[in-house]
Coordinates of C-alpha atoms in Angstrom, one line a residue:
M1 CA 0.0 0.0 0.0
M2 CA 1.2 3.5 -1.0
T3 CA 2.2 5.6 2.0
P4 CA 1.0 9.2 2.5
T5 CA 4.6 10.3 1.8
C6 CA 4.7 8.5 -1.5
K7 CA 1.3 9.9 -2.5
T8 CA 2.6 13.4 -1.7
W9 CA 5.7 12.9 -3.7
L10 CA 3.7 11.6 -6.7
K11 CA 1.4 14.7 -6.5
V12 CA 4.4 17.0 -6.3
T13 CA 6.2 15.3 -9.2
G14 CA 3.0 15.3 -11.3
L15 CA 2.5 18.9 -10.6
A16 CA 6.1 19.7 -11.4
L17 CA 5.9 17.8 -14.7
V18 CA 2.7 19.8 -15.6
V19 CA 4.4 23.1 -14.7
L20 CA 7.5 22.1 -16.7
G21 CA 5.3 21.0 -19.6
L22 CA 3.5 24.3 -19.5
L23 CA 6.7 26.3 -19.3
G24 CA 8.1 24.3 -22.2
A25 CA 5.1 25.0 -24.3
M26 CA 5.2 28.7 -23.4
I27 CA 8.9 28.9 -24.3
G28 CA 8.3 26.9 -27.4
Y29 CA 5.5 29.1 -28.5
D30 CA 7.4 32.3 -27.6
R31 CA 10.6 31.3 -29.4
G32 CA 9.0 29.5 -32.3
F33 CA 5.7 31.2 -33.2
R34 CA 4.9 34.4 -31.3
E35 CA 4.7 37.4 -33.7
H36 CA 6.2 40.7 -32.6
P37 CA 5.7 44.1 -34.2
Q38 CA 8.6 45.5 -36.1
P39 CA 10.5 48.3 -34.4
D40 CA 9.1 51.8 -34.5
W41 CA 11.8 53.1 -36.9
V42 CA 10.4 50.9 -39.7
N43 CA 7.1 52.9 -39.7
A44 CA 8.6 56.3 -38.8
T45 CA 7.8 57.6 -42.3
P46 CA 5.9 56.2 -45.3
E47 CA 9.1 55.9 -47.2
M48 CA 10.7 53.8 -44.5
R49 CA 7.6 51.6 -44.3
F50 CA 7.8 51.0 -48.0
K51 CA 11.5 50.1 -47.9
Y52 CA 11.5 47.9 -44.8
G53 CA 8.0 47.2 -43.7
S54 CA 6.7 43.6 -43.6
I55 CA 3.9 42.5 -46.0
G56 CA 3.6 39.1 -44.3
A57 CA 6.1 37.1 -46.3
E58 CA 8.1 36.1 -43.3
H59 CA 5.5 33.5 -42.2
D60 CA 5.9 31.1 -45.2
A61 CA 8.9 32.5 -47.2
G62 CA 11.0 33.9 -44.5
I63 CA 14.6 32.8 -44.0
P64 CA 15.9 32.6 -40.3
Y65 CA 18.0 35.7 -39.8
W66 CA 21.2 34.1 -38.6
I67 CA 21.1 31.6 -41.4
F68 CA 20.6 34.4 -43.9
Y69 CA 23.5 36.3 -42.2
V70 CA 26.1 33.6 -42.4
L71 CA 25.3 32.0 -45.9
P72 CA 27.7 34.4 -47.8
R73 CA 30.4 33.6 -45.3
I74 CA 30.1 29.9 -45.9
F75 CA 29.1 29.8 -49.5
P76 CA 30.7 32.9 -51.2
E77 CA 31.5 30.8 -54.3
K78 CA 27.8 30.3 -55.0
L79 CA 27.1 34.0 -55.6
T80 CA 27.5 34.0 -59.3
Q81 CA 26.5 36.3 -62.2
D82 CA 26.9 35.4 -65.9
G83 CA 28.6 32.2 -64.8
K84 CA 31.3 34.0 -62.7
V85 CA 31.7 34.2 -59.0
V86 CA 31.1 37.8 -57.8
P87 CA 32.5 39.0 -54.4
G88 CA 30.7 41.2 -51.9
G89 CA 28.1 39.0 -50.2
Y90 CA 24.5 39.9 -51.0
A91 CA 25.6 43.3 -52.4
A92 CA 26.9 41.3 -55.3
L93 CA 23.3 40.7 -56.3
G94 CA 22.9 44.5 -56.9
V95 CA 20.4 45.1 -54.2
P96 CA 19.8 48.7 -53.2
W97 CA 21.6 49.1 -49.9
E98 CA 21.6 52.3 -47.9
Q99 CA 24.8 53.0 -46.0
G100 CA 24.6 51.9 -42.4
R101 CA 21.5 49.8 -42.8
E102 CA 21.4 46.2 -41.5
L103 CA 19.6 44.9 -44.6
P104 CA 19.1 46.1 -48.2
M105 CA 15.9 47.9 -49.1
G106 CA 13.2 45.5 -49.9
F107 CA 14.5 43.0 -47.2
T108 CA 12.3 42.9 -44.1
K109 CA 13.1 41.6 -40.7
K110 CA 10.4 40.4 -38.3
T111 CA 10.4 38.3 -35.2
I112 CA 7.9 35.4 -35.4
G113 CA 9.3 33.3 -32.6
F114 CA 12.8 34.0 -34.0
D115 CA 14.0 36.7 -36.4
R116 CA 13.2 36.0 -40.0
V117 CA 14.1 37.8 -43.3
A118 CA 11.8 38.1 -46.2
N119 CA 11.1 40.6 -49.1
N120 CA 8.6 43.3 -49.8
C121 CA 7.8 45.4 -52.8
A122 CA 10.8 47.7 -52.5
V123 CA 13.2 44.8 -53.6
C124 CA 11.8 45.2 -57.2
H125 CA 10.7 48.8 -57.0
T126 CA 13.7 51.0 -55.9
T127 CA 16.0 52.6 -58.4
S128 CA 19.6 53.4 -57.9
Y129 CA 21.5 56.0 -60.0
R130 CA 24.8 57.8 -59.8
E131 CA 25.9 61.0 -61.6
S132 CA 29.4 59.6 -62.1
P133 CA 31.5 56.5 -61.1
D134 CA 32.8 58.5 -58.1
S135 CA 29.5 59.7 -56.7
N136 CA 27.3 58.1 -54.1
P137 CA 24.1 56.4 -55.3
V138 CA 20.7 58.1 -55.1
F139 CA 17.8 55.8 -54.3
V140 CA 14.3 56.5 -55.7
V141 CA 11.5 54.5 -54.1
G142 CA 8.8 53.3 -56.5
G143 CA 11.3 53.1 -59.4
A144 CA 12.5 50.0 -61.2
S145 CA 15.2 48.0 -59.5
H146 CA 17.3 47.8 -62.6
T147 CA 20.4 46.6 -60.6
T148 CA 18.8 43.8 -58.6
N149 CA 19.4 40.2 -59.6
V150 CA 16.3 38.5 -58.3
E151 CA 16.9 35.2 -60.0
G152 CA 20.4 35.1 -58.6
F153 CA 19.0 35.4 -55.1
F154 CA 16.5 32.6 -55.7
R155 CA 19.2 30.3 -57.1
Y156 CA 21.6 31.2 -54.3
L157 CA 19.3 30.1 -51.5
V158 CA 18.5 26.8 -53.2
D159 CA 22.1 26.1 -54.2
C160 CA 23.3 26.6 -50.7
A161 CA 20.6 24.3 -49.2
K162 CA 21.6 21.5 -51.6
D163 CA 25.3 21.7 -50.5
P164 CA 26.3 19.1 -47.9
R165 CA 27.9 21.9 -45.9
F166 CA 24.5 23.3 -45.1
N167 CA 24.2 21.4 -41.8
A168 CA 23.9 22.2 -38.2
D169 CA 27.6 21.8 -37.3
I170 CA 28.9 24.1 -39.9
L171 CA 26.2 26.7 -39.7
M172 CA 26.2 26.8 -35.9
A173 CA 30.0 27.2 -35.9
E174 CA 29.7 30.2 -38.1
I175 CA 26.7 31.7 -36.3
N176 CA 28.6 31.3 -33.0
R177 CA 31.4 33.4 -34.5
V178 CA 29.2 36.4 -35.1
T179 CA 26.6 36.3 -32.3
D180 CA 26.0 34.8 -28.9
L181 CA 22.6 33.0 -28.9
D182 CA 21.2 31.9 -25.6
I183 CA 20.8 28.2 -24.9
V184 CA 17.2 28.0 -26.1
D185 CA 17.9 29.6 -29.5
R186 CA 21.1 27.5 -29.9
L187 CA 19.0 24.4 -29.4
L188 CA 16.2 25.6 -31.7
Y189 CA 18.7 26.5 -34.4
R190 CA 20.6 23.3 -34.2
F191 CA 17.8 20.8 -33.9
F192 CA 14.8 22.5 -35.6
I193 CA 15.5 25.7 -37.5
I194 CA 18.5 24.7 -39.6
P195 CA 17.1 21.2 -40.6
I196 CA 13.6 22.6 -41.4
T197 CA 15.1 25.5 -43.4
K198 CA 17.2 23.2 -45.4
K199 CA 14.2 21.0 -46.1
R200 CA 12.0 23.9 -47.1
L201 CA 14.6 25.4 -49.4
I202 CA 15.3 22.1 -51.2
E203 CA 11.6 21.8 -51.7
R204 CA 11.7 25.1 -53.5
E205 CA 14.0 23.6 -56.1
A206 CA 11.0 21.9 -57.7
Q207 CA 9.2 25.3 -57.8
F208 CA 12.2 26.9 -59.3
A209 CA 13.0 24.2 -61.8
W210 CA 12.0 26.4 -64.7
I211 CA 14.8 28.9 -63.9
Y212 CA 17.4 26.0 -64.3
R213 CA 16.3 25.0 -67.8
K214 CA 19.1 24.6 -70.3
D215 CA 19.2 26.9 -73.3
F216 CA 17.1 29.5 -71.4
P217 CA 18.9 32.7 -70.6
E218 CA 19.1 34.0 -67.1
W219 CA 16.9 37.0 -66.3
G220 CA 19.9 39.2 -65.4
R221 CA 19.8 42.3 -63.4
G222 CA 16.6 44.2 -63.2
R223 CA 14.3 41.6 -64.9
D224 CA 12.0 38.9 -63.8
D225 CA 9.6 36.4 -65.4
A226 CA 6.6 37.6 -63.5
M227 CA 3.7 35.7 -65.0
N228 CA 5.6 32.4 -64.9
L229 CA 6.4 33.2 -61.2
T230 CA 2.6 33.5 -60.7
K231 CA 1.9 30.4 -62.6
Y232 CA 4.3 28.1 -60.8
F233 CA 3.9 29.6 -57.3
M234 CA 0.3 30.7 -57.0
I235 CA -1.6 28.2 -59.2
K236 CA 1.0 25.4 -59.3
S237 CA 0.9 25.0 -63.1
P238 CA 3.0 22.4 -64.7
M239 CA 6.2 23.7 -66.3
D240 CA 6.0 24.7 -70.0
D241 CA 8.5 26.2 -72.5
T242 CA 7.4 29.8 -72.2
F243 CA 9.7 32.6 -71.1
G244 CA 8.5 36.2 -70.7
P245 CA 11.2 38.3 -69.1
T246 CA 10.2 41.9 -68.3
D247 CA 11.9 44.9 -66.7
M248 CA 10.9 45.7 -63.2
P249 CA 8.3 48.4 -63.6
S250 CA 8.1 51.8 -61.8
V251 CA 5.1 52.0 -59.5
W252 CA 4.9 55.7 -58.7
N253 CA 1.8 57.8 -59.3
L254 CA -0.5 54.8 -59.6
K255 CA -3.6 57.0 -59.4
K256 CA -3.1 57.6 -63.2
Y257 CA -4.5 54.1 -63.8
V258 CA -8.3 54.5 -63.9
W259 CA -10.2 51.3 -64.3
E260 CA -13.3 53.1 -65.6
K261 CA -11.2 54.5 -68.5
G262 CA -10.2 51.0 -69.6
H263 CA -6.7 51.3 -68.2
R264 CA -4.9 48.0 -67.6
M265 CA -2.0 47.1 -65.3
N266 CA 1.2 45.3 -66.0
Y267 CA 3.0 45.4 -69.4
A268 CA 0.5 43.2 -71.2
G269 CA -2.6 44.5 -69.5
D270 CA -3.3 41.3 -67.7
S271 CA -4.6 42.9 -64.5
H272 CA -7.4 45.4 -63.8
D273 CA -6.1 47.9 -61.2
P274 CA -3.3 48.8 -58.8
Y275 CA -4.9 47.2 -55.8
S276 CA -5.2 43.8 -57.6
V277 CA -1.6 44.0 -58.8
I278 CA -0.2 44.8 -55.4
M279 CA -2.2 41.9 -53.8
D280 CA -1.2 39.4 -56.5
S281 CA 2.4 40.4 -56.4
A282 CA 2.5 39.9 -52.6
L283 CA 0.9 36.5 -52.9
G284 CA 2.4 35.2 -56.2
L285 CA 5.8 36.8 -56.4
L286 CA 6.9 37.5 -52.8
G287 CA 5.3 34.5 -51.1
A288 CA 3.2 36.4 -48.6
A289 CA 1.0 34.0 -46.6
P290 CA -1.3 36.3 -44.6
A291 CA -1.8 34.8 -41.1
N292 CA -4.1 37.7 -40.4
K293 CA -6.2 38.6 -43.5
A294 CA -7.3 42.0 -42.1
D295 CA -3.7 43.0 -41.5
F296 CA -2.7 41.8 -45.0
V297 CA -5.6 43.6 -46.7
G298 CA -4.7 46.7 -44.6
Q299 CA -1.1 46.6 -45.8
V300 CA -2.2 46.2 -49.5
K301 CA -4.5 49.1 -49.2
W302 CA -1.8 51.2 -47.6
L303 CA 0.6 50.4 -50.4
K304 CA -2.0 51.3 -53.0
D305 CA -2.7 54.6 -51.3
Y306 CA 1.0 55.4 -50.8
L307 CA 2.0 54.6 -54.4
S308 CA -1.0 56.3 -55.9
E309 CA 0.2 59.6 -54.5
L310 CA 4.0 59.0 -54.8
P311 CA 5.2 61.5 -57.4
P312 CA 7.5 60.6 -60.3
P313 CA 11.0 61.9 -59.7
K314 CA 12.1 65.1 -61.5
Y315 CA 15.1 65.0 -63.8
P316 CA 18.0 66.0 -61.5
F317 CA 20.4 67.3 -64.1
P318 CA 20.4 70.4 -66.2
I319 CA 17.9 70.5 -69.1
D320 CA 18.4 72.6 -72.3
T321 CA 15.1 74.5 -72.1
A322 CA 15.1 75.7 -75.7
R323 CA 15.9 72.2 -77.0
A324 CA 13.2 70.7 -74.8
T325 CA 10.7 73.2 -76.1
A326 CA 11.5 72.2 -79.7
G327 CA 11.1 68.6 -78.6
K328 CA 7.6 69.2 -77.3
S329 CA 6.2 69.7 -80.8
L330 CA 8.0 66.6 -82.0
F331 CA 6.5 64.6 -79.1
D332 CA 3.0 65.9 -80.0
A333 CA 3.5 64.8 -83.6
Q334 CA 5.4 61.5 -83.0
C335 CA 4.4 60.1 -79.6
A336 CA 1.3 61.7 -78.1
R337 CA -1.2 59.6 -80.0
C338 CA -0.2 56.6 -77.9
H339 CA 1.5 58.1 -74.9
A340 CA -0.6 61.2 -74.1
S341 CA -4.1 60.2 -75.3
E342 CA -7.1 58.0 -74.6
K343 CA -4.9 55.1 -75.7
T344 CA -2.4 55.6 -72.9
G345 CA -2.7 52.9 -70.3
T346 CA -4.6 50.5 -72.6
P347 CA -3.3 47.5 -74.5
L348 CA -2.3 47.9 -78.2
P349 CA -2.2 45.0 -80.6
L350 CA 1.1 43.3 -80.9
A351 CA 1.1 43.8 -84.7
E352 CA 1.0 47.6 -84.1
V353 CA 3.9 47.6 -81.6
G354 CA 6.0 44.7 -83.0
T355 CA 8.0 43.9 -79.9
D356 CA 9.0 40.5 -78.5
R357 CA 5.9 38.3 -77.8
G358 CA 7.4 36.1 -75.1
R359 CA 5.7 38.0 -72.3
L360 CA 2.3 37.4 -74.0
D361 CA 2.8 33.7 -74.4
S362 CA 3.7 33.2 -70.8
W363 CA 0.1 33.9 -69.6
N364 CA -3.4 33.1 -70.8
K365 CA -7.1 33.2 -69.9
G366 CA -7.0 29.8 -68.2
A367 CA -4.2 30.8 -65.9
A368 CA -6.0 34.0 -65.0
I369 CA -9.2 32.1 -64.1
K370 CA -7.3 29.7 -61.8
A371 CA -5.4 32.5 -60.1
N372 CA -8.6 34.5 -59.5
R373 CA -10.1 31.3 -58.0
V374 CA -7.1 30.7 -55.7
V375 CA -7.2 34.3 -54.3
K376 CA -11.0 34.1 -53.8
E377 CA -10.6 30.8 -51.9
M378 CA -8.3 32.7 -49.6
G379 CA -11.2 34.9 -48.7
L380 CA -9.6 37.9 -50.4
E381 CA -11.5 40.3 -52.7
R382 CA -10.1 42.3 -55.6
R383 CA -11.0 43.0 -59.3
G384 CA -8.3 40.6 -60.1
L385 CA -6.7 39.4 -63.3
V386 CA -8.3 39.9 -66.7
E387 CA -9.8 36.6 -67.8
E388 CA -8.9 36.7 -71.4
D389 CA -5.9 35.8 -73.6
L390 CA -3.4 38.6 -74.1
Q391 CA -3.3 40.5 -77.4
G392 CA -0.5 43.1 -77.0
Y393 CA 1.3 45.5 -74.8
V394 CA 0.0 48.6 -72.9
A395 CA 0.8 52.0 -74.2
A396 CA 2.9 53.2 -71.3
F397 CA 2.5 56.4 -69.3
L398 CA 5.8 58.3 -69.6
D399 CA 5.9 60.1 -66.2
G400 CA 9.5 59.7 -65.0
I401 CA 10.5 58.1 -68.3
W402 CA 14.1 59.3 -67.8
L403 CA 14.6 56.8 -65.0
K404 CA 12.9 53.8 -66.5
A405 CA 15.8 52.4 -68.6
P406 CA 16.4 50.0 -70.1
Y407 CA 13.4 50.4 -72.4
L408 CA 10.7 48.2 -74.0
H409 CA 8.8 45.8 -71.8
N410 CA 11.8 43.3 -71.8
G411 CA 14.5 45.9 -71.2
S412 CA 16.2 45.2 -74.5
V413 CA 17.1 48.8 -75.4
P414 CA 19.5 50.6 -73.1
T415 CA 18.7 54.3 -73.7
L416 CA 16.0 56.6 -75.1
Q417 CA 18.5 57.6 -77.8
D418 CA 18.8 54.0 -78.9
L419 CA 15.0 53.6 -78.9
L420 CA 14.8 56.3 -81.5
E421 CA 17.0 54.2 -83.8
P422 CA 15.7 51.5 -86.1
A423 CA 16.0 48.0 -84.5
S424 CA 18.8 47.1 -86.9
K425 CA 21.0 50.0 -85.4
R426 CA 20.2 49.4 -81.7
P427 CA 22.9 47.7 -79.6
K428 CA 22.7 43.9 -80.0
V429 CA 24.6 43.2 -76.8
F430 CA 24.9 45.4 -73.7
W431 CA 25.3 45.1 -70.0
R432 CA 22.4 45.7 -67.6
G433 CA 22.5 46.8 -64.0
Y434 CA 25.2 49.4 -63.8
D435 CA 23.8 52.6 -62.2
V436 CA 25.9 55.4 -63.6
F437 CA 23.4 57.6 -65.5
D438 CA 24.1 58.6 -69.1
Q439 CA 22.7 62.2 -69.4
S440 CA 23.3 62.5 -73.1
R441 CA 21.6 59.3 -74.3
V442 CA 19.2 59.1 -71.2
G443 CA 19.6 55.7 -69.7
F444 CA 22.4 53.9 -67.9
V445 CA 25.9 53.4 -69.1
S446 CA 25.9 49.9 -70.5
D447 CA 29.1 49.2 -72.5
T448 CA 32.2 50.4 -70.5
P449 CA 34.6 48.0 -68.8
E450 CA 33.1 48.8 -65.4
A451 CA 29.5 48.3 -66.7
Q452 CA 30.6 44.9 -68.1
R453 CA 32.2 44.0 -64.8
V454 CA 29.2 45.0 -62.7
G455 CA 26.3 44.2 -65.0
T456 CA 24.8 41.2 -66.6
R457 CA 25.1 40.6 -70.4
L458 CA 22.0 40.9 -72.5
D459 CA 22.1 39.4 -76.0
T460 CA 19.1 40.6 -77.9
S461 CA 19.1 37.4 -80.0
S462 CA 18.3 35.4 -76.9
K463 CA 14.9 34.0 -76.1
G464 CA 12.6 36.7 -74.9
G465 CA 15.3 39.4 -75.4
S466 CA 14.5 40.8 -78.9
N467 CA 14.9 44.5 -79.3
Q468 CA 12.6 44.6 -82.4
G469 CA 9.6 46.8 -82.8
H470 CA 8.5 50.3 -81.5
E471 CA 10.2 52.0 -84.4
F472 CA 8.2 55.2 -83.9
G473 CA 10.3 58.4 -84.4
T474 CA 13.2 56.6 -86.0
G475 CA 12.9 58.6 -89.2
L476 CA 13.7 61.9 -87.4
S477 CA 16.9 63.7 -88.0
A478 CA 19.7 63.5 -85.4
K479 CA 18.9 67.1 -84.3
E480 CA 15.2 66.3 -83.9
K481 CA 16.0 63.1 -81.9
A482 CA 18.2 65.1 -79.6
A483 CA 15.4 67.6 -79.0
L484 CA 12.8 64.9 -78.4
V485 CA 15.0 63.2 -75.9
E486 CA 15.6 66.5 -74.1
Y487 CA 11.8 67.0 -73.8
L488 CA 11.3 63.5 -72.5
K489 CA 13.6 64.4 -69.6
T490 CA 10.9 66.9 -68.4
L491 CA 8.1 64.3 -68.1

């Protein structure tokens, strides 16, 4: 028979086990799942919020901070561009990085149990330019991230995870060199966070299989394959042979897009309005997985409102006023019927424009229907994607056109001056992603030794890279072309 003392000890032991279990569960929840708000400085101004504020991608697509931190220290040889290793850690990917900041713009840090890094809209929509090779960069939020190698970042994470050195012993040794985690975090990283991250990243290889296809060019700096990203991530379509590379677009002054006027969003007019584009980009391109739908919808609405009122940047260098005035009449005669009329913001038939059709072939009515269904099943509402096959490209608004180089939807023409030449006389090969601005030709320097060292090579004979079409204004004289380019600086 059990003595009173034994019964007491059993009760005490049982109670202690319950308390320990509860404490363990509380610690596990706190260190693994509890979501904390970002620090106040992130939301100090609308611009800071745009650059560093979370859109919810940390939940599903986030990389544990200390793994993110040490990867370039362990795997520097996997940071490659045009088949060559490039030094500099993540900066080698051309991400816009403000001096003194912990992370590049467009990289968010949020604590959900542990610190995680993900992306927001600024990673693709922040422009960097310099007046000369010796000057500091100027960053313009809402502009096209023409320097950022997004595909290189995708590949890098997967390639690191596939390496046998991506294991707890090696990663923890490097993490311990740069920080002093407490015992709970050391155990979590070693036994849970590192193995799970490796597994999740390797699983992404199947999703990213299409970017490893042989005989397909790399996107290069400042481009992505947006609708294929949406197909393979959002609606899990089987891989096909399409390739529709496009320049990162500017997203300032979004209020100019008016649904009631027939305006369409994206280069091929596949979406109805800014709100839909922002929501779909967060879900289909950045991997946002809204844990709280109200918070997610609130963030999408905030981005739409902020970008609707964000003004295009003014040309920061001297303008020849007399020449620009002469260029205004040339613009009215040569360009206004598409770029300053009721046609602006609406799709034009491909036969009229004549540019590369790869972007059109990468999307279709069936994909739009499926994507709209997926978003609706999430309980999210928006006008959504246009449920029809694509016929051509949108006649672009030209506000801030001086900072939108390279030109055409696929970024196959380096400067405005080149765009006014017949396709046969445009550069056939140039280097994208160098940020020194060419004030004469209006675009970015693309053929100097430094541009070749920093940038990625674009061969316009490559799949999706044609520089054909849009030969409007090519018959003007050299003097007239110079005047027209001078006027375009003022828009």
